[in-house]
Coordinates of C-alpha atoms and ligand atoms in Angstrom, one line a residue:
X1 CA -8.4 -68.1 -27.5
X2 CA -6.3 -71.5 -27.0
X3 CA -7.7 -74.4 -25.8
X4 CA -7.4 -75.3 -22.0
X5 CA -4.0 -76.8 -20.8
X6 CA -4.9 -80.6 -20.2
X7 CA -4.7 -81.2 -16.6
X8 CA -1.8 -83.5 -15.5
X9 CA -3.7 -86.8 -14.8
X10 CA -4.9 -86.0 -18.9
X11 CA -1.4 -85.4 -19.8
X12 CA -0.3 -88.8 -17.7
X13 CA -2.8 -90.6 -19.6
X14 CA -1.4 -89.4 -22.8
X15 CA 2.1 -89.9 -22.3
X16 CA 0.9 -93.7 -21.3
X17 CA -1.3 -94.4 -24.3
X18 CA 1.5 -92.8 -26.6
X19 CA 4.4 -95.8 -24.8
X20 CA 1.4 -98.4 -25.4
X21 CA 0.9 -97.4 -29.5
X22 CA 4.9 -97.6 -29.9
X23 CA 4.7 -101.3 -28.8
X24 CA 2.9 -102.3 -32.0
X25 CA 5.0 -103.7 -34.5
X26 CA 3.5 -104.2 -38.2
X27 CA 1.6 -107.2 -39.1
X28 CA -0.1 -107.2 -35.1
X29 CA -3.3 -108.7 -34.1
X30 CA -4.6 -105.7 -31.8
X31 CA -6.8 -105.5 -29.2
X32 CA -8.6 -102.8 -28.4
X33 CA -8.9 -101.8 -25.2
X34 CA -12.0 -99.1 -23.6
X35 CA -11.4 -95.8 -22.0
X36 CA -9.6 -92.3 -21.7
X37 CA -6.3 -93.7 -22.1
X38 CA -6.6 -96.5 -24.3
X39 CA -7.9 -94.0 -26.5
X40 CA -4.6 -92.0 -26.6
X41 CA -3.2 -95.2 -27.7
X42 CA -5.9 -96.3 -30.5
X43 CA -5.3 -92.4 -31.9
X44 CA -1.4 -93.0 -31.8
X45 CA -1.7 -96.3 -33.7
X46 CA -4.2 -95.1 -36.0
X47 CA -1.5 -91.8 -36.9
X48 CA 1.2 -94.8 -37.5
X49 CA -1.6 -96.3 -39.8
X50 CA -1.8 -94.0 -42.1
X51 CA 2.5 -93.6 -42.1
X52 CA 1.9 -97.1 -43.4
X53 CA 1.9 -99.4 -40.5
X54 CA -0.7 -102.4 -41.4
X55 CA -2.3 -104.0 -37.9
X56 CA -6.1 -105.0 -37.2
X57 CA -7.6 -104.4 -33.9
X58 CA -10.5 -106.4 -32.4
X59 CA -12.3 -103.8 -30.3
X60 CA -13.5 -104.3 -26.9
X61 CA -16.8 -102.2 -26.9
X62 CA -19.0 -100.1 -29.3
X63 CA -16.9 -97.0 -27.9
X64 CA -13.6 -98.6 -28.6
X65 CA -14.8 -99.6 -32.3
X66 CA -16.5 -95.9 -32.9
X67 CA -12.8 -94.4 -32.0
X68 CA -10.8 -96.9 -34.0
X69 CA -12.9 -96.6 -37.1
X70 CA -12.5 -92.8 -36.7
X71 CA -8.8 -92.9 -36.1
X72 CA -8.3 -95.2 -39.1
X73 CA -7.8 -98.5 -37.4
X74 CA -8.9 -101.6 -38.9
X75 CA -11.0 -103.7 -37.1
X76 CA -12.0 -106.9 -37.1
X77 CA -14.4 -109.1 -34.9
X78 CA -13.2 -112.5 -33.1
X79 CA -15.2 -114.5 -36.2
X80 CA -12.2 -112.8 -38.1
X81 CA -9.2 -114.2 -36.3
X82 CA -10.3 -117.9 -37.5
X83 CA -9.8 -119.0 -33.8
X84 CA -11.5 -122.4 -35.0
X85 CA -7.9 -123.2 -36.7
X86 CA -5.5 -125.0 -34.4
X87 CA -2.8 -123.0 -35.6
X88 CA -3.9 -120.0 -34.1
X89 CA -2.9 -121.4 -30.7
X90 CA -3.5 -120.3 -27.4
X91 CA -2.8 -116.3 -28.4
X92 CA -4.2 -115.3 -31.5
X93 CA -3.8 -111.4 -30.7
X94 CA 0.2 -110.1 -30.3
X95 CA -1.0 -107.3 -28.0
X96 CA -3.8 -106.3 -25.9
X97 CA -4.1 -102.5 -25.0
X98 CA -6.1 -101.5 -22.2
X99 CA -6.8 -99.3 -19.1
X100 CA -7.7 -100.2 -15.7
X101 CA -9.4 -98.7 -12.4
X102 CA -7.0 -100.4 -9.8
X103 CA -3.6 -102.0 -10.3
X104 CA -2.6 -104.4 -7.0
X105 CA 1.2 -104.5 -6.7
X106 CA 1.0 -108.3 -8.1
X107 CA -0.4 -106.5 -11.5
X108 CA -4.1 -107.9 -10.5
X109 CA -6.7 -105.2 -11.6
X110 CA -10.2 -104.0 -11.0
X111 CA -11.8 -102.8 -14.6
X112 CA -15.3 -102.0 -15.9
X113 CA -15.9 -98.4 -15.0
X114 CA -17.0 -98.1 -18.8
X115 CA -19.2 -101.8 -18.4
X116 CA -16.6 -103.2 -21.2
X117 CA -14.9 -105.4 -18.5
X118 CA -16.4 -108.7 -19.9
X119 CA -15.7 -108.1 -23.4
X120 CA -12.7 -106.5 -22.2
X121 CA -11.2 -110.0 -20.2
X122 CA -12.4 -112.1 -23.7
X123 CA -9.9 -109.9 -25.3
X124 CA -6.9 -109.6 -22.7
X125 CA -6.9 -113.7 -22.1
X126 CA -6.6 -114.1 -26.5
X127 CA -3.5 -111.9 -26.7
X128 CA 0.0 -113.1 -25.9
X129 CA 0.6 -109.8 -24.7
X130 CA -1.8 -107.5 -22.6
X131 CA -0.3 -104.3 -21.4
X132 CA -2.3 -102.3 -19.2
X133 CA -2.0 -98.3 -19.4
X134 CA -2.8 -96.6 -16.4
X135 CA -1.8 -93.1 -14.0
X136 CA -0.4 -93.1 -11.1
X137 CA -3.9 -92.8 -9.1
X138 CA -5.0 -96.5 -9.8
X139 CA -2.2 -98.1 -8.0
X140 CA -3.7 -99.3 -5.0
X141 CA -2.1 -101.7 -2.0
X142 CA -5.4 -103.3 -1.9
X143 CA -7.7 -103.7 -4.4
X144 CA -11.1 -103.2 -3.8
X145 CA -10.4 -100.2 -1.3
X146 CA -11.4 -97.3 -4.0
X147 CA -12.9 -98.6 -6.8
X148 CA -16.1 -101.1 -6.3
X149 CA -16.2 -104.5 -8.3
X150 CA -18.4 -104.0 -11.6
X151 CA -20.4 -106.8 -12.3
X152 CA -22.7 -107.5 -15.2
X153 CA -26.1 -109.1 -14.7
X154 CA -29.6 -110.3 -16.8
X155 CA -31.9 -107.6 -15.2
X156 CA -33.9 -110.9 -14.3
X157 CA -31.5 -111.9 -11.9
X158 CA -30.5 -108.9 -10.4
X159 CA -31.9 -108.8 -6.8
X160 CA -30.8 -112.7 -6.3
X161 CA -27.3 -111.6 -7.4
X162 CA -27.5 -108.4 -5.5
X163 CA -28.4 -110.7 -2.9
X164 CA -25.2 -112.9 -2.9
X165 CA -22.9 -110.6 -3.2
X166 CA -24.0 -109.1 0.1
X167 CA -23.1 -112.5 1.5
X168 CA -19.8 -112.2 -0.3
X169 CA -19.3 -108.8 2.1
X170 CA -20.3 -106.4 -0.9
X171 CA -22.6 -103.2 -0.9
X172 CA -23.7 -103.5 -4.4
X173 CA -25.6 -100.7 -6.1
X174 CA -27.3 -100.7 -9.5
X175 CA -25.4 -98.4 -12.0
X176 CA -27.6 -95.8 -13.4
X177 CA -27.2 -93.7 -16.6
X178 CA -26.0 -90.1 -16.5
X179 CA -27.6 -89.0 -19.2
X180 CA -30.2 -91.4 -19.8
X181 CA -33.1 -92.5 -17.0
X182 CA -32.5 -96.0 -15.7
X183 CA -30.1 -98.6 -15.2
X184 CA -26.8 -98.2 -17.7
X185 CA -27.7 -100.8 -20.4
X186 CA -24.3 -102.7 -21.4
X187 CA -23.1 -103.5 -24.9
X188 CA -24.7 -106.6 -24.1
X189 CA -27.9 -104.9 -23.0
X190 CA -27.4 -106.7 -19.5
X191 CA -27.0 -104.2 -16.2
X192 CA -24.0 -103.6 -13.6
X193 CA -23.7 -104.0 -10.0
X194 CA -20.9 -102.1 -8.4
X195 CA -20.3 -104.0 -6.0
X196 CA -18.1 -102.4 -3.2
X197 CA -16.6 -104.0 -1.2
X198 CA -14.0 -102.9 2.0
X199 CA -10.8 -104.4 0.5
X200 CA -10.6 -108.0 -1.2
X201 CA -7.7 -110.3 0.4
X202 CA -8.4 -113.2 -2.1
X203 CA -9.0 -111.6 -5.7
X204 CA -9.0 -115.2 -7.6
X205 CA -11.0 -116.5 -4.9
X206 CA -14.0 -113.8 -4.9
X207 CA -13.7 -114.0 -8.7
X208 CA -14.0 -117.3 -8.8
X209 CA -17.4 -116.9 -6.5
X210 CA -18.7 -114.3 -8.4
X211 CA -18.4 -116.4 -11.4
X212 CA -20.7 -118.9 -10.0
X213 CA -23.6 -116.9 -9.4
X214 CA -26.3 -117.6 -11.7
X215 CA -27.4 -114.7 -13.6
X216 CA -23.9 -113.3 -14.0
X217 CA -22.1 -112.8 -17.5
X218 CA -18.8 -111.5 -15.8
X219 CA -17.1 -109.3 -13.7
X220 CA -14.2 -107.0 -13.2
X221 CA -11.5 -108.5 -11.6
X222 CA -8.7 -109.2 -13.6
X223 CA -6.6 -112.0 -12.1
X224 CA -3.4 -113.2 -13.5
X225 CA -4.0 -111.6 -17.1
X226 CA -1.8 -108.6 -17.2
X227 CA 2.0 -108.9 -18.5
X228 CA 2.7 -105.8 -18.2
X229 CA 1.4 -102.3 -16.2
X230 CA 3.3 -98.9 -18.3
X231 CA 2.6 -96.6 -15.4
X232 CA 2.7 -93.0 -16.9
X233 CA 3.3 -89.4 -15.2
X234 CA 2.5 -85.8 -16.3
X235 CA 6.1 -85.5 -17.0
X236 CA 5.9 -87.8 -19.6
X237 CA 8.6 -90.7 -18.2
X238 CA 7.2 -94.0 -17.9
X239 CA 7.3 -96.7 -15.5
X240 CA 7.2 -100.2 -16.7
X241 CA 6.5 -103.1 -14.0
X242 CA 6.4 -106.8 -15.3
X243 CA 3.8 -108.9 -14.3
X244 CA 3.9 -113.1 -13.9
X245 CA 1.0 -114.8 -15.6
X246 CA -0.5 -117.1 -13.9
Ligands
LIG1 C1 -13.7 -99.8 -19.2 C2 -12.4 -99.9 -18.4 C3 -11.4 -98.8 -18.5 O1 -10.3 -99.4 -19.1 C4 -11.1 -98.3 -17.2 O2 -12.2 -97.8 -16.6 C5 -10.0 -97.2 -17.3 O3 -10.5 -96.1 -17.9 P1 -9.7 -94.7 -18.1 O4 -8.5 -95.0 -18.9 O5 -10.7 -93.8 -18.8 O6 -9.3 -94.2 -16.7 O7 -12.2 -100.9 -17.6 O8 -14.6 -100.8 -18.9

């Protein structure tokens, strides 16, 4: 029997991760974004790998390094990049690849449904370049008004954060494992609040207050970091929006 036809949002996905892999040019520092479609991309690049291309990807996230390894990327961890040398400048990786849960018109983004979001930012603010590869369903007017705000948290701390971010106007909510009893245990082996809240008007500013709360490593809004957003479509065209840095 053949397999299932992918579903379009599948085939969207593809078509985007496929755009992202042609970016890379040989001799890149990679990273290696987390997610469906990254992964489209990380199995593109590692086909171009064995056609010869030579790149090394730092990965964002056990799942991200698992997929790499199997697609026949090299990887390499941030102790590799010799970012202690000042000639490795501000941007040490050429090109960041990675997915996202809400784009805002301005290119601002809401990550972390996998929990990689904080490796995830370390990576996107090293690379001169960070591309993010969505569908069409994570554009949003708004962000904030579908997806909640992941943020990651010492288990210690969790009630007192939970606590401040109700202040902040959020519903937060422990994530727990599917398959697994409990909390969702990060890479880190730290916990995630999704914190939802109804629309944020001020991204950088609620960042920037989330930031401060004691007891948390990070969270998922993306401020200022994307470049560039490749929007893709069943169809297979492409939509490319610049983004200003901030
Ligand atoms: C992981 C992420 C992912 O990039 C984001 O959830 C998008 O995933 P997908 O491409 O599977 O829709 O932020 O932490």
């Amino acid at each position: 029997m053949p397999p299932p036809a992918a579903d379009s949002q599948t085939e969207a996905k593809r078509a985007t991760g496929h755009a992202a892999a042609a970016l890379v040019e040989d001799g890149m520092r990679l990273g290696l974004g987390t997610g469906s479609t990254t992964a489209f991309a990380i199995e593109a690049i590692g086909q171009r790998v064995r056609e010869g291309l030579r790149v090394v990807g730092v990965p964002t996230s056990f799942a991200a390094e698992r997929l790499a390894r199997a697609a026949g990327v090299p990887v390499v961890s941030l102790d590799g990049l010799g970012l202690d040398d000042p000639a490795a400048g501000p941007h040490p990786l050429d090109l960041a690849l990675d997915g996202a849960d809400e784009v805002s018109p301005a290119g601002d983004l809401i990550k972390g449904r996998g929990a990689a979001h904080v490796r995830e930012k370390v990576v996107a603010a090293l690379a001169a370049r960070f591309v993010v590869l969505v569908d069409a369903s994570k554009r949003v007017e708004r962000l904030g008004t579908a997806q909640p705000v992941p943020v990651e948290v010492l288990p210690f701390a969790e009630p007192a954060v939970a606590r401040s971010l109700r202040a902040l106007g959020a519903d937060p909510v422990l994530r727990m494992g599917e398959r697994k009893d409990g909390p969702v245990v990060t890479d880190q082996g730290l916990w995630v609040l999704d914190a939802r809240f109804d629309g944020v008007d001020d991204p950088a500013a609620l960042g920037a207050a989330i930031d401060g709360l004691p007891g948390v490593l990070g969270h998922g809004l993306f401020v200022g970091l994307a470049t560039d957003v490749l929007v893709g479509t069943a169809g297979g065209g492409i939509e490319h929006l610049d983004c200003a840095r901030d």
